[in-house]
């Protein structure tokens, strides 16, 4: 069979389609975005009528996927690691309901925080929720694991997590596909009360989930993804999980690793395999991408044996993603290095595009804020976060989706006035609407700028749920109509925009300003497509 | 056989089109490859790179270890220097000499040239001009790929075929001009070496 050149994300998408997926639910987030985009562009998905429209946020995505699983069909939900925080409520509770149709959640972690605000490790969520986790080490495994995950979910009636990281998501390699399976037909769970998490029922379900753990562990012991490689040198054994295994193998290209190696790619952890390695070897090195979750469990609180090496004892760096060099150093290999980076090479941070509407908005806002001093503008997650950098230096916070509005509210409650929020249209519908409702409920004096560029810009221009509706949403939530001000962020309208911002900052209640102009990236894409047609 | 390449440039310059041609040729030959790309925030005008590995045996790491890259192929002069710690002792730098200036403190041409002079194996090419002269300013990437082609340990015919196949959907004219750019880049590199 011929090989397809797939990103890890694309391998997962194709595998889900081949496994008989009926719907994918997701909110865009690097490095997970390409999974859903692949399905959106797939002919196979179109022919099979597979649902692939973006969800409003990760929580709504997760819930829709649970609904599809409830109806008996195979559903997948994809997100970046911080998206799982948003979806944590339905995620934790879907572990308690269990699955009917195969239910798979793919979480893409971002160690080293290439495009994120933290580097949390989703395997902790998997353990927390008592659900099996698959962690592929290459694109073929990403395909195979996803393909099998739906059957696994249906066999044990459990939610299954696939955990990948940036280098898995965004690295391309050859992948062989398997036979296409049909989609499920609608069928309900044999127990009509399975999804009713009233305490009396939830207790029964939770016990069922705990009772499944030995069987899930047994699956891990016998899984082809968890493999024990013999080694003659028993002075050390190595546990390598996910793509940590690749970096280990890179150190032994053209030769073979002398130490016994346990490759782990399926959780719950295979205790017997781990016990064998620990018993056979004098010490154990743990190489894992992300937090030291395996290492921590092996060491225990006191590390009495003192022979476990990894991220916690400094053998490997405590934070950041792994690479072949840090793993090589941990194993004692001398590292080569080319010439140092010349001093003339300067950083080139990402920047707002030429012609970006946010530039005109920040120029007006900065001028309006001059008389109030620094530290009073709270921002959010999107391209406009780049307003934190020179030459704008316009914003003072970026915490999580939607936090701009509620942080401004809290600061206003504390008496830090004026308090301004800057949030994008897509982030507003993701998690900003309820924040705004809080402020409206108390008539907190804040001014909210909802930068409407009619798209989800940072992740590549996905449709925004509130296209053309931001004003009416604000009105519906209860913002007074005369304090919903739409402006067009353009250089030649600077003075009139400045006046609007100044007026609304002075207003002692909730006001919303909506600078509206399309993202230059999506505009140029649209124009190109139009010229082609 | 193995060849490890760092592709470098600025977000939006399209370094991945170079990767897709080499990748296509490699897979067609039945070679193994891995290519780690950068998506997301840095695509907004920041520095971007791609780790591109081809071998006739299965490749372990998606990332190239420091000091092991055979080639740095860069579509922007300053960006070619950012990855020197990854270049092996006998490695070669192939870089465009046309700067992409979107920062205030961009180094001047003399200091860039002084750094280039320190590199043992290097091809510095004005790919923009060559592509423009051939009638397709947008094909500078193919000039760079052509300049890198003598170092790729692959048959040039296979790379030409890959260019033809990858651009086929865009029509015969596009294929023709991209092939011309590819060959012009190769000629330039062969002349100076």
XYZ file of C-alpha atoms in Angstrom:
726
model
C 0.000 0.000 0.000
C 1.327 3.444 -0.859
C 2.220 5.869 1.878
C 0.533 9.194 2.495
C 2.557 12.138 3.664
C 0.597 13.271 6.739
C 1.125 15.680 9.589
C 0.434 13.922 12.891
C -2.779 15.955 13.036
C -3.758 14.791 9.555
C -2.967 11.159 10.352
C -5.384 11.371 13.282
C -8.068 12.965 11.104
C -7.718 10.369 8.347
C -7.717 7.514 10.858
C -10.914 8.776 12.464
C -12.596 8.964 9.062
C -11.399 5.476 8.168
C -12.651 4.178 11.530
C -16.193 5.311 10.715
C -16.349 8.744 12.325
C -19.682 10.547 12.120
C -18.676 13.886 13.584
C -15.708 15.952 14.734
C -16.228 18.820 17.171
C -13.550 21.381 17.936
C -12.573 24.968 18.504
C -9.353 25.977 16.676
C -6.207 26.002 18.791
C -2.545 25.456 17.897
C -1.331 22.695 17.577
C -4.660 20.865 17.166
C -6.358 22.958 14.445
C -5.289 20.893 11.419
C -7.170 17.785 12.588
C -10.562 19.379 12.077
C -9.442 21.348 9.005
C -8.341 18.108 7.338
C -11.797 16.615 7.886
C -13.455 19.813 6.650
C -11.542 19.503 3.364
C -11.861 15.735 3.005
C -13.899 14.384 0.112
C -14.425 11.185 2.075
C -15.918 13.194 4.954
C -18.175 15.136 2.600
C -19.451 11.955 0.970
C -20.079 10.415 4.373
C -21.797 13.589 5.592
C -19.398 13.731 8.546
C -20.075 16.730 10.792
C -17.051 19.041 10.942
C -18.268 22.618 11.512
C -16.359 24.495 14.228
C -17.910 24.658 17.681
C -18.225 27.842 19.748
C -15.702 26.612 22.304
C -14.154 23.395 23.600
C -16.904 22.837 26.162
C -19.688 22.997 23.593
C -17.576 20.805 21.293
C -17.137 18.182 23.994
C -20.832 18.202 24.833
C -21.887 17.819 21.199
C -19.510 14.878 20.877
C -21.040 13.287 23.984
C -24.439 13.771 22.359
C -23.317 12.048 19.189
C -21.872 9.183 21.210
C -25.179 9.000 23.140
C -26.928 8.552 19.781
C -24.666 5.596 19.085
C -22.347 7.151 16.515
C -18.593 7.627 16.624
C -17.548 11.116 17.654
C -14.227 12.866 18.088
C -13.466 16.125 19.858
C -10.174 17.949 19.350
C -8.531 20.760 21.265
C -5.273 22.178 22.497
C -4.241 21.480 26.071
C -5.682 24.684 27.542
C -8.897 23.953 25.653
C -9.313 20.913 27.858
C -9.524 23.270 30.842
C -12.535 24.868 29.183
C -13.984 21.417 28.431
C -12.965 19.930 31.774
C -16.507 19.778 33.147
C -18.014 17.674 30.345
C -14.716 15.757 29.996
C -14.622 14.633 33.621
C -18.303 13.768 33.572
C -18.181 11.965 30.224
C -15.757 9.654 31.995
C -18.597 8.939 34.431
C -21.330 8.512 31.804
C -19.018 6.453 29.645
C -19.457 6.153 25.906
C -22.117 4.581 23.741
C -20.821 5.241 20.224
C -17.009 5.448 20.203
C -15.970 8.689 21.916
C -12.421 9.954 21.438
C -10.932 13.206 22.702
C -7.702 14.351 21.074
C -5.652 16.820 23.094
C -2.581 18.519 21.644
C -0.186 19.726 24.330
C 2.332 22.466 23.623
C 5.465 21.916 25.719
C 7.888 24.842 25.367
C 4.767 26.993 24.864
C 5.347 27.724 21.184
C 1.823 29.127 20.903
C 0.402 28.850 24.406
C 0.316 30.366 27.855
C 1.326 27.204 29.748
C 2.672 23.706 29.080
C 0.254 21.587 31.095
C 0.329 17.850 30.426
C -3.029 16.343 29.506
C -1.994 12.894 30.687
C -2.797 14.165 34.186
C -6.353 14.809 33.045
C -6.508 11.286 31.668
C -5.384 9.845 34.998
C -7.642 12.267 36.886
C -10.672 11.075 34.897
C -9.662 7.363 34.947
C -9.771 7.157 31.162
C -7.313 5.307 28.929
C -4.765 7.508 27.165
C -2.895 6.767 23.945
C 0.287 8.720 23.277
C 1.676 8.103 19.769
C 5.396 8.365 19.104
C 5.128 8.666 15.332
C 2.631 9.499 12.617
C 1.871 5.857 11.840
C 1.078 5.211 15.492
C -1.070 8.345 15.528
C -3.046 6.812 12.689
C -3.201 3.290 14.118
C -4.089 4.392 17.641
C -6.882 6.682 16.478
C -8.203 3.981 14.176
C -8.327 1.528 17.091
C -9.421 4.044 19.741
C -13.059 4.059 18.594
C -13.373 0.267 18.930
C -11.562 0.454 22.267
C -14.035 3.086 23.429
C -16.995 0.952 22.371
C -15.529 -2.263 23.794
C -15.143 -0.812 27.290
C -17.825 1.872 26.942
C -15.251 4.459 27.995
C -14.115 7.852 26.847
C -10.645 7.537 25.278
C -7.989 10.247 25.146
C -5.313 10.598 22.498
C -2.550 12.860 23.729
C -0.136 14.396 21.270
C 2.383 17.230 21.518
C 3.482 19.980 19.120
C 6.207 17.954 17.364
C 3.785 15.074 16.808
C 0.984 17.336 15.624
C 3.090 19.376 13.206
C 5.567 16.879 11.864
C 4.971 15.137 8.557
C 5.841 11.571 7.641
C 4.678 8.630 5.559
C 1.577 6.825 6.824
C -0.132 3.656 5.618
C -3.901 3.607 5.810
C -6.243 0.771 6.769
C -9.598 -0.345 5.391
C -12.487 2.102 5.700
C -15.130 1.047 8.229
C -18.762 2.084 7.939
C -20.287 4.645 10.283
C -22.521 3.402 13.092
C -26.277 3.619 12.802
C -28.255 5.336 15.540
C -28.667 3.111 18.568
C -29.211 4.018 22.197
C -27.288 2.718 25.203
C -28.934 -0.446 26.605
C -29.222 1.338 29.962
C -31.564 4.320 29.474
C -30.228 5.922 32.677
C -26.540 5.738 31.765
C -26.254 9.430 30.928
C -28.353 10.730 33.837
C -25.745 11.718 36.385
C -28.100 12.095 39.341
C -26.019 11.298 42.429
C -27.616 7.878 42.893
C -26.833 6.909 39.303
C -23.472 8.690 39.159
C -22.278 6.631 42.142
C -23.097 3.436 40.270
C -21.409 4.723 37.108
C -18.322 5.873 38.972
C -17.970 2.451 40.577
C -18.307 0.863 37.135
C -15.512 3.113 35.881
C -13.265 2.153 38.805
C -14.120 -1.511 38.278
C -12.972 -1.248 34.657
C -9.496 -0.106 35.675
C -7.920 -3.573 36.083
C -9.110 -4.532 32.589
C -7.740 -1.263 31.164
C -4.445 -1.939 32.912
C -4.364 -5.422 31.476
C -4.875 -3.909 28.015
C -1.854 -1.691 28.657
C 0.242 -4.682 29.771
C -0.525 -6.515 26.542
C -0.645 -3.554 24.188
C 1.659 -3.610 21.190
C 2.204 0.098 21.877
C 3.855 -0.687 25.209
C 6.917 -2.665 24.357
C 9.777 -4.091 26.406
C 13.056 -4.130 24.486
C 15.705 -6.372 25.998
C 19.122 -4.923 26.789
C 22.305 -6.454 28.184
C 23.492 -3.553 30.305
C 21.335 -3.685 33.439
C 23.064 -0.796 35.147
C 20.172 1.266 33.852
C 16.731 0.707 32.395
C 14.965 3.375 30.348
C 11.293 4.226 30.246
C 10.498 6.367 27.223
C 6.986 7.559 26.474
C 5.468 9.093 23.361
C 7.967 11.003 21.253
C 10.543 10.782 24.046
C 11.173 7.328 22.577
C 12.232 8.892 19.244
C 14.860 11.099 20.863
C 16.194 8.073 22.726
C 16.470 6.092 19.493
C 18.134 9.057 17.742
C 21.039 8.617 20.154
C 21.568 5.068 18.909
C 21.229 5.468 15.119
C 23.364 2.837 13.410
C 23.908 0.937 16.672
C 21.553 -0.384 19.349
C 20.696 0.771 22.839
C 22.553 -1.418 25.363
C 19.992 -0.804 28.115
C 16.601 -2.456 28.509
C 13.962 -0.013 27.240
C 10.280 0.118 28.054
C 8.401 2.180 25.491
C 5.111 3.418 26.864
C 2.374 4.759 24.625
C -0.759 3.473 26.329
C -2.124 4.313 29.775
C -3.099 3.456 32.516
C 0.520 2.589 33.159
C 1.443 -1.081 32.694
C 2.546 -1.870 36.260
C 3.896 -5.336 35.538
C 6.104 -4.163 32.679
C 7.388 -1.294 34.782
C 8.027 -3.621 37.743
C 10.026 -5.905 35.476
C 12.240 -3.052 34.316
C 12.710 -1.696 37.834
C 13.514 -5.171 39.211
C 15.995 -5.979 36.437
C 17.905 -2.718 36.468
C 20.003 -0.878 39.026
C 18.568 2.497 38.063
C 15.829 3.842 35.828
C 15.818 6.861 33.531
C 12.435 8.252 32.521
C 12.230 10.181 29.249
C 8.798 11.730 28.751
C 7.539 14.719 26.779
C 5.723 17.101 29.087
C 5.460 16.902 32.861
C 7.245 14.069 34.709
C 4.055 12.110 35.418
C 5.565 8.634 35.106
C 8.722 9.666 36.906
C 6.779 11.211 39.768
C 4.788 8.041 40.315
C 7.918 5.902 40.204
C 9.810 8.071 42.680
C 6.982 8.596 45.085
C 7.083 11.548 47.436
C 10.332 10.620 49.144
C 12.359 9.016 46.362
C 13.644 6.506 48.932
C 15.514 4.383 46.414
C 17.170 7.428 44.859
C 17.769 5.643 41.596
C 15.133 7.254 39.393
C 16.527 9.773 36.918
C 14.646 12.195 34.735
C 13.245 15.685 34.836
C 12.959 15.816 38.628
C 16.645 15.273 39.447
C 17.969 17.481 36.639
C 19.114 14.641 34.371
C 16.697 16.191 31.895
C 15.464 19.810 31.983
C 12.477 20.292 34.286
C 10.560 22.368 31.728
C 10.290 22.692 27.964
C 10.058 20.107 25.235
C 12.644 17.406 24.790
C 15.003 17.282 21.825
C 17.714 14.871 20.697
C 20.411 16.992 22.353
C 19.014 17.114 25.887
C 18.304 13.384 25.728
C 21.822 12.786 24.384
C 23.295 14.769 27.269
C 21.196 12.802 29.763
C 22.638 9.586 28.336
C 26.180 10.937 28.535
C 26.861 11.375 24.838
C 29.142 14.261 23.847
C 27.123 16.814 21.888
C 28.332 18.509 18.757
C 27.475 22.050 17.910
C 28.042 24.169 14.825
C 29.190 27.773 14.891
C 27.497 30.005 17.448
C 24.709 32.324 16.318
C 26.431 35.544 15.157
C 25.771 38.575 17.345
C 24.212 40.471 14.435
C 21.288 38.040 14.365
C 18.474 39.751 16.230
C 15.144 38.365 17.393
C 12.289 38.579 14.932
C 9.151 38.264 17.023
C 5.781 37.739 15.363
C 4.011 41.000 14.580
C 0.652 42.312 13.435
C 0.429 42.160 9.638
C 0.736 45.256 7.465
C -2.708 46.775 7.187
C -4.081 44.844 10.171
C -7.155 46.581 11.626
C -5.844 46.004 15.174
C -3.006 48.471 14.470
C -5.459 51.337 13.951
C -7.487 50.286 16.978
C -4.410 50.214 19.229
C -3.185 53.573 17.898
C -6.509 55.175 18.825
C -6.787 53.358 22.155
C -3.229 54.238 23.185
C -3.872 57.902 22.514
C -7.151 57.808 24.442
C -5.448 56.119 27.412
C -2.521 58.542 27.608
C -4.144 60.727 30.253
C -5.108 57.756 32.456
C -1.670 56.194 32.750
C -0.462 52.655 32.252
C -1.834 49.310 33.441
C -5.536 49.705 32.735
C -6.089 47.684 29.565
C -6.863 43.970 29.897
C -6.574 41.850 26.785
C -7.314 38.374 25.643
C -6.118 35.573 23.385
C -5.703 36.168 19.670
C -3.597 38.142 17.192
C -4.301 41.316 19.176
C -2.257 39.837 22.044
C 0.695 41.048 19.955
C -0.403 44.520 21.101
C 1.661 43.691 24.196
C 4.844 44.140 22.124
C 6.455 47.327 20.836
C 5.583 49.641 19.223
C 2.132 49.363 20.844
C 2.789 48.271 24.445
C -0.955 48.673 24.735
C -2.122 45.838 26.966
C -1.356 44.521 30.427
C -2.924 41.087 30.669
C -3.516 37.879 28.713
C -4.639 34.988 30.865
C -7.298 32.802 29.276
C -10.095 33.003 26.733
C -12.578 35.644 27.888
C -10.586 36.853 30.886
C -10.146 40.386 29.516
C -13.702 41.427 30.331
C -13.963 39.793 33.742
C -10.484 40.940 34.778
C -11.442 44.486 33.815
C -14.566 44.046 35.904
C -12.581 42.819 38.919
C -10.120 45.676 38.585
C -13.009 48.148 38.330
C -14.581 46.564 41.425
C -11.276 47.214 43.169
C -11.410 50.861 42.101
C -8.793 50.746 39.331
C -10.482 53.020 36.815
C -10.968 53.319 33.953
C -10.818 49.581 33.211
C -10.714 48.608 29.560
C -11.051 45.166 27.974
C -9.786 44.208 24.515
C -11.127 40.972 23.062
C -11.575 39.532 19.572
C -14.904 38.571 18.020
C -14.243 34.836 18.127
C -12.813 34.902 21.654
C -15.868 36.932 22.715
C -18.265 34.221 21.552
C -15.951 31.510 22.920
C -15.969 32.758 26.498
C -16.571 36.504 26.674
C -20.363 36.692 26.572
C -20.929 35.428 30.104
C -18.174 37.744 31.342
C -19.965 40.690 29.784
C -23.215 39.560 31.388
C -21.540 39.734 34.810
C -20.557 43.337 34.168
C -23.994 44.241 32.807
C -25.684 42.667 35.835
C -23.800 45.009 38.153
C -23.511 47.891 35.687
C -19.751 47.906 36.311
C -18.074 50.909 34.676
C -15.935 49.127 32.078
C -15.344 49.747 28.397
C -15.063 46.654 26.237
C -13.476 46.791 22.783
C -14.596 43.801 20.759
C -12.206 43.759 17.799
C -14.344 42.324 15.031
C -12.130 41.144 12.170
C -14.817 38.641 11.168
C -12.597 35.613 11.691
C -10.515 33.510 14.060
C -7.304 35.111 12.855
C -4.427 33.645 14.852
C -5.185 30.045 13.946
C -5.468 30.767 10.228
C -8.838 32.351 9.551
C -11.605 30.002 10.660
C -15.193 31.272 10.553
C -16.316 33.297 13.516
C -19.623 32.298 15.103
C -20.699 35.901 15.601
C -20.169 37.068 12.037
C -22.138 40.312 11.733
C -23.843 39.721 15.063
C -21.564 41.204 17.723
C -23.675 44.351 18.139
C -26.947 42.505 18.414
C -25.455 39.965 20.852
C -24.331 42.824 23.121
C -27.742 44.434 22.858
C -29.432 41.143 23.661
C -27.214 40.661 26.702
C -28.362 44.067 27.925
C -25.785 46.686 26.963
C -27.599 50.011 26.440
C -27.969 50.626 22.739
C -26.394 54.117 22.783
C -23.282 52.604 24.358
C -22.737 50.010 21.647
C -20.520 51.924 19.220
C -19.333 50.451 15.963
C -16.230 52.073 14.452
C -14.132 51.306 11.403
C -10.441 51.037 12.352
C -8.726 52.965 9.562
C -5.932 55.512 9.622
C -8.073 58.224 8.070
C -10.762 57.752 10.719
C -8.336 58.026 13.618
C -9.758 61.241 15.057
C -13.394 60.191 15.016
C -12.492 56.757 16.451
C -10.462 58.425 19.181
C -13.449 60.581 20.079
C -15.741 57.536 20.371
C -13.265 55.724 22.614
C -12.821 58.811 24.827
C -16.580 59.248 25.192
C -17.190 55.657 26.172
C -14.302 55.560 28.646
C -15.933 58.533 30.383
C -19.310 56.750 30.547
C -19.876 55.277 34.021
C -21.441 51.987 32.981
C -20.888 49.110 30.589
C -20.008 50.321 27.137
C -18.956 48.308 24.116
C -16.959 49.587 21.149
C -16.797 47.324 18.104
C -13.934 48.203 15.735
C -15.065 46.312 12.629
C -12.851 45.572 9.646
C -11.971 42.238 8.045
C -8.629 40.541 8.749
C -6.208 41.370 5.899
C -5.208 37.708 5.630
C -8.729 36.374 5.080
C -9.509 39.363 2.849
C -6.583 38.581 0.551
C -7.444 34.871 0.573
C -11.020 35.735 -0.368
C -9.879 38.065 -3.162
C -7.546 35.406 -4.567
C -10.326 32.815 -4.576
C -12.638 35.336 -6.231
C -10.069 36.109 -8.953
C -9.685 32.381 -9.603
C -13.446 31.805 -9.963
C 22.151 7.748 2.938
C 20.724 10.566 5.019
C 20.276 14.261 4.538
C 19.216 16.634 7.282
C 18.040 20.086 6.263
C 17.050 23.161 8.237
C 14.727 25.304 6.132
C 14.643 28.895 7.318
C 12.794 32.078 6.593
C 10.192 34.505 7.857
C 6.565 33.532 8.460
C 4.655 33.948 5.212
C 7.694 33.487 2.902
C 6.618 29.974 2.046
C 9.584 27.813 3.070
C 7.223 24.863 3.092
C 6.888 24.888 -0.709
C 10.587 23.959 -0.900
C 9.997 21.194 1.625
C 7.006 19.839 -0.256
C 9.037 19.389 -3.462
C 11.928 17.569 -1.762
C 9.444 15.540 0.285
C 7.517 14.555 -2.807
C 10.700 13.436 -4.589
C 11.893 11.516 -1.520
C 8.654 9.643 -0.951
C 8.442 8.802 -4.640
C 11.890 7.206 -4.349
C 10.695 5.152 -1.393
C 12.891 7.052 1.057
C 11.888 7.758 4.658
C 11.262 11.325 5.688
C 10.187 13.442 8.628
C 9.444 17.105 8.499
C 8.722 19.184 11.585
C 6.939 22.413 10.703
C 6.061 25.542 12.635
C 2.436 26.627 12.691
C 0.616 29.163 14.794
C 1.787 32.369 16.368
C 5.231 32.721 14.734
C 3.666 32.573 11.284
C 2.777 36.248 11.762
C 6.049 37.653 10.384
C 8.260 35.958 12.955
C 11.263 33.717 12.281
C 10.224 30.250 11.159
C 12.098 27.032 10.453
C 11.375 23.508 9.433
C 13.456 20.458 10.309
C 13.495 18.255 7.250
C 15.038 14.780 7.326
C 15.384 12.225 4.538
C 17.095 8.833 4.828
C 17.073 5.353 3.364
C 16.407 3.956 6.855
C 13.588 4.781 9.343
C 14.156 8.162 11.013
C 13.802 8.384 14.793
C 13.678 12.033 15.843
C 11.515 14.659 14.167
C 14.117 17.239 15.212
C 17.685 17.403 13.875
C 20.336 17.280 16.610
C 22.636 20.298 16.845
C 25.738 20.096 14.688
C 24.200 17.448 12.437
C 22.420 19.374 9.679
C 23.884 18.845 6.216
C 22.212 21.908 4.783
C 20.673 25.164 5.855
C 18.400 26.381 3.079
C 17.192 29.903 3.765
C 15.007 32.254 1.791
C 16.242 35.187 3.919
C 19.880 36.126 4.660
C 19.789 36.890 8.399
C 17.601 33.868 9.063
C 20.223 31.565 7.523
C 22.605 32.543 10.345
C 20.139 31.843 13.173
C 20.564 28.091 12.731
C 24.368 27.828 12.430
C 24.615 25.835 15.699
C 22.732 23.065 13.881
C 25.074 22.991 10.867
C 27.607 20.172 10.725
C 31.287 20.862 10.181
C 31.075 20.017 6.487
C 27.573 21.362 6.043
C 26.551 23.930 3.448
C 24.455 27.085 3.706
C 22.329 28.070 0.728
C 20.732 31.430 1.202
C 18.893 34.177 -0.610
C 20.679 37.523 -0.269
C 17.494 39.614 -0.344
C 16.592 40.705 3.184
C 13.078 40.750 4.574
C 13.157 43.778 6.832
C 10.262 43.957 9.277
C 12.262 44.906 12.366
C 14.002 48.159 13.239
C 17.407 46.709 14.159
C 17.974 44.590 11.059
C 21.739 44.204 10.410
C 23.340 46.009 7.440
C 24.515 44.223 4.305
C 28.227 44.531 5.145
C 27.903 42.791 8.479
C 25.781 40.042 6.906
C 28.424 39.531 4.216
C 31.161 39.467 6.853
C 29.350 36.615 8.594
C 28.821 34.774 5.320
C 32.564 35.013 4.631
C 33.227 33.028 7.824
C 31.149 30.064 6.642
C 33.143 27.280 5.002
C 30.597 26.127 2.431
C 28.070 28.694 1.348
C 26.023 29.708 -1.691
C 24.633 33.243 -1.532
C 22.230 33.955 -4.336
C 19.952 36.782 -5.401
C 17.024 34.470 -5.992
C 14.500 37.299 -6.238
C 16.316 38.861 -9.200
C 16.813 35.572 -11.042
C 13.153 34.658 -10.593
C 12.076 38.122 -11.718
C 14.292 37.943 -14.820
C 12.681 34.636 -15.710
C 9.262 36.226 -15.454
C 7.986 34.884 -12.134
C 8.976 36.928 -9.081
C 6.965 34.511 -6.949
C 9.233 31.587 -7.855
C 12.325 32.726 -5.910
C 11.852 29.648 -3.714
C 12.455 27.412 -6.716
C 15.692 29.298 -7.487
C 16.837 28.606 -3.918
C 15.840 24.948 -4.242
C 17.797 24.772 -7.525
C 20.846 26.266 -5.817
C 20.525 23.635 -3.083
C 19.966 20.770 -5.526
C 23.663 19.856 -6.083
C 23.909 19.154 -2.330
C 20.727 17.085 -1.979
C 22.216 13.649 -2.756
C 19.252 13.085 -5.058
C 19.042 12.829 -8.854
C 18.277 16.231 -10.330
C 15.822 14.542 -12.697
C 13.785 13.384 -9.675
C 13.611 16.944 -8.345
C 12.592 18.249 -11.762
C 9.865 15.628 -11.932
C 8.671 16.586 -8.475
C 8.423 20.253 -9.510
C 6.447 19.234 -12.596
C 4.072 17.037 -10.590
C 3.556 19.448 -7.685
C 2.794 22.412 -9.968
C 0.902 20.379 -12.599
C -2.505 21.498 -11.341
C -1.529 25.135 -11.904
C -0.960 24.674 -15.621
C 1.850 24.148 -18.086
C 3.129 27.741 -17.964
C 3.589 27.630 -14.205
C 5.450 24.320 -14.455
C 7.692 25.740 -17.163
C 8.694 28.886 -15.330
C 9.290 27.018 -12.053
C 11.514 24.508 -13.838
C 13.423 27.385 -15.437
C 13.943 28.955 -11.996
C 15.049 25.620 -10.557
C 17.616 25.130 -13.325
C 18.886 28.708 -13.086
C 19.475 28.281 -9.362
C 21.316 25.026 -9.934
C 23.494 26.548 -12.627
C 24.426 29.435 -10.339
C 25.459 27.084 -7.530
C 27.465 24.847 -9.842
C 29.307 27.800 -11.340
C 30.621 29.078 -8.016
C 31.596 25.674 -6.681
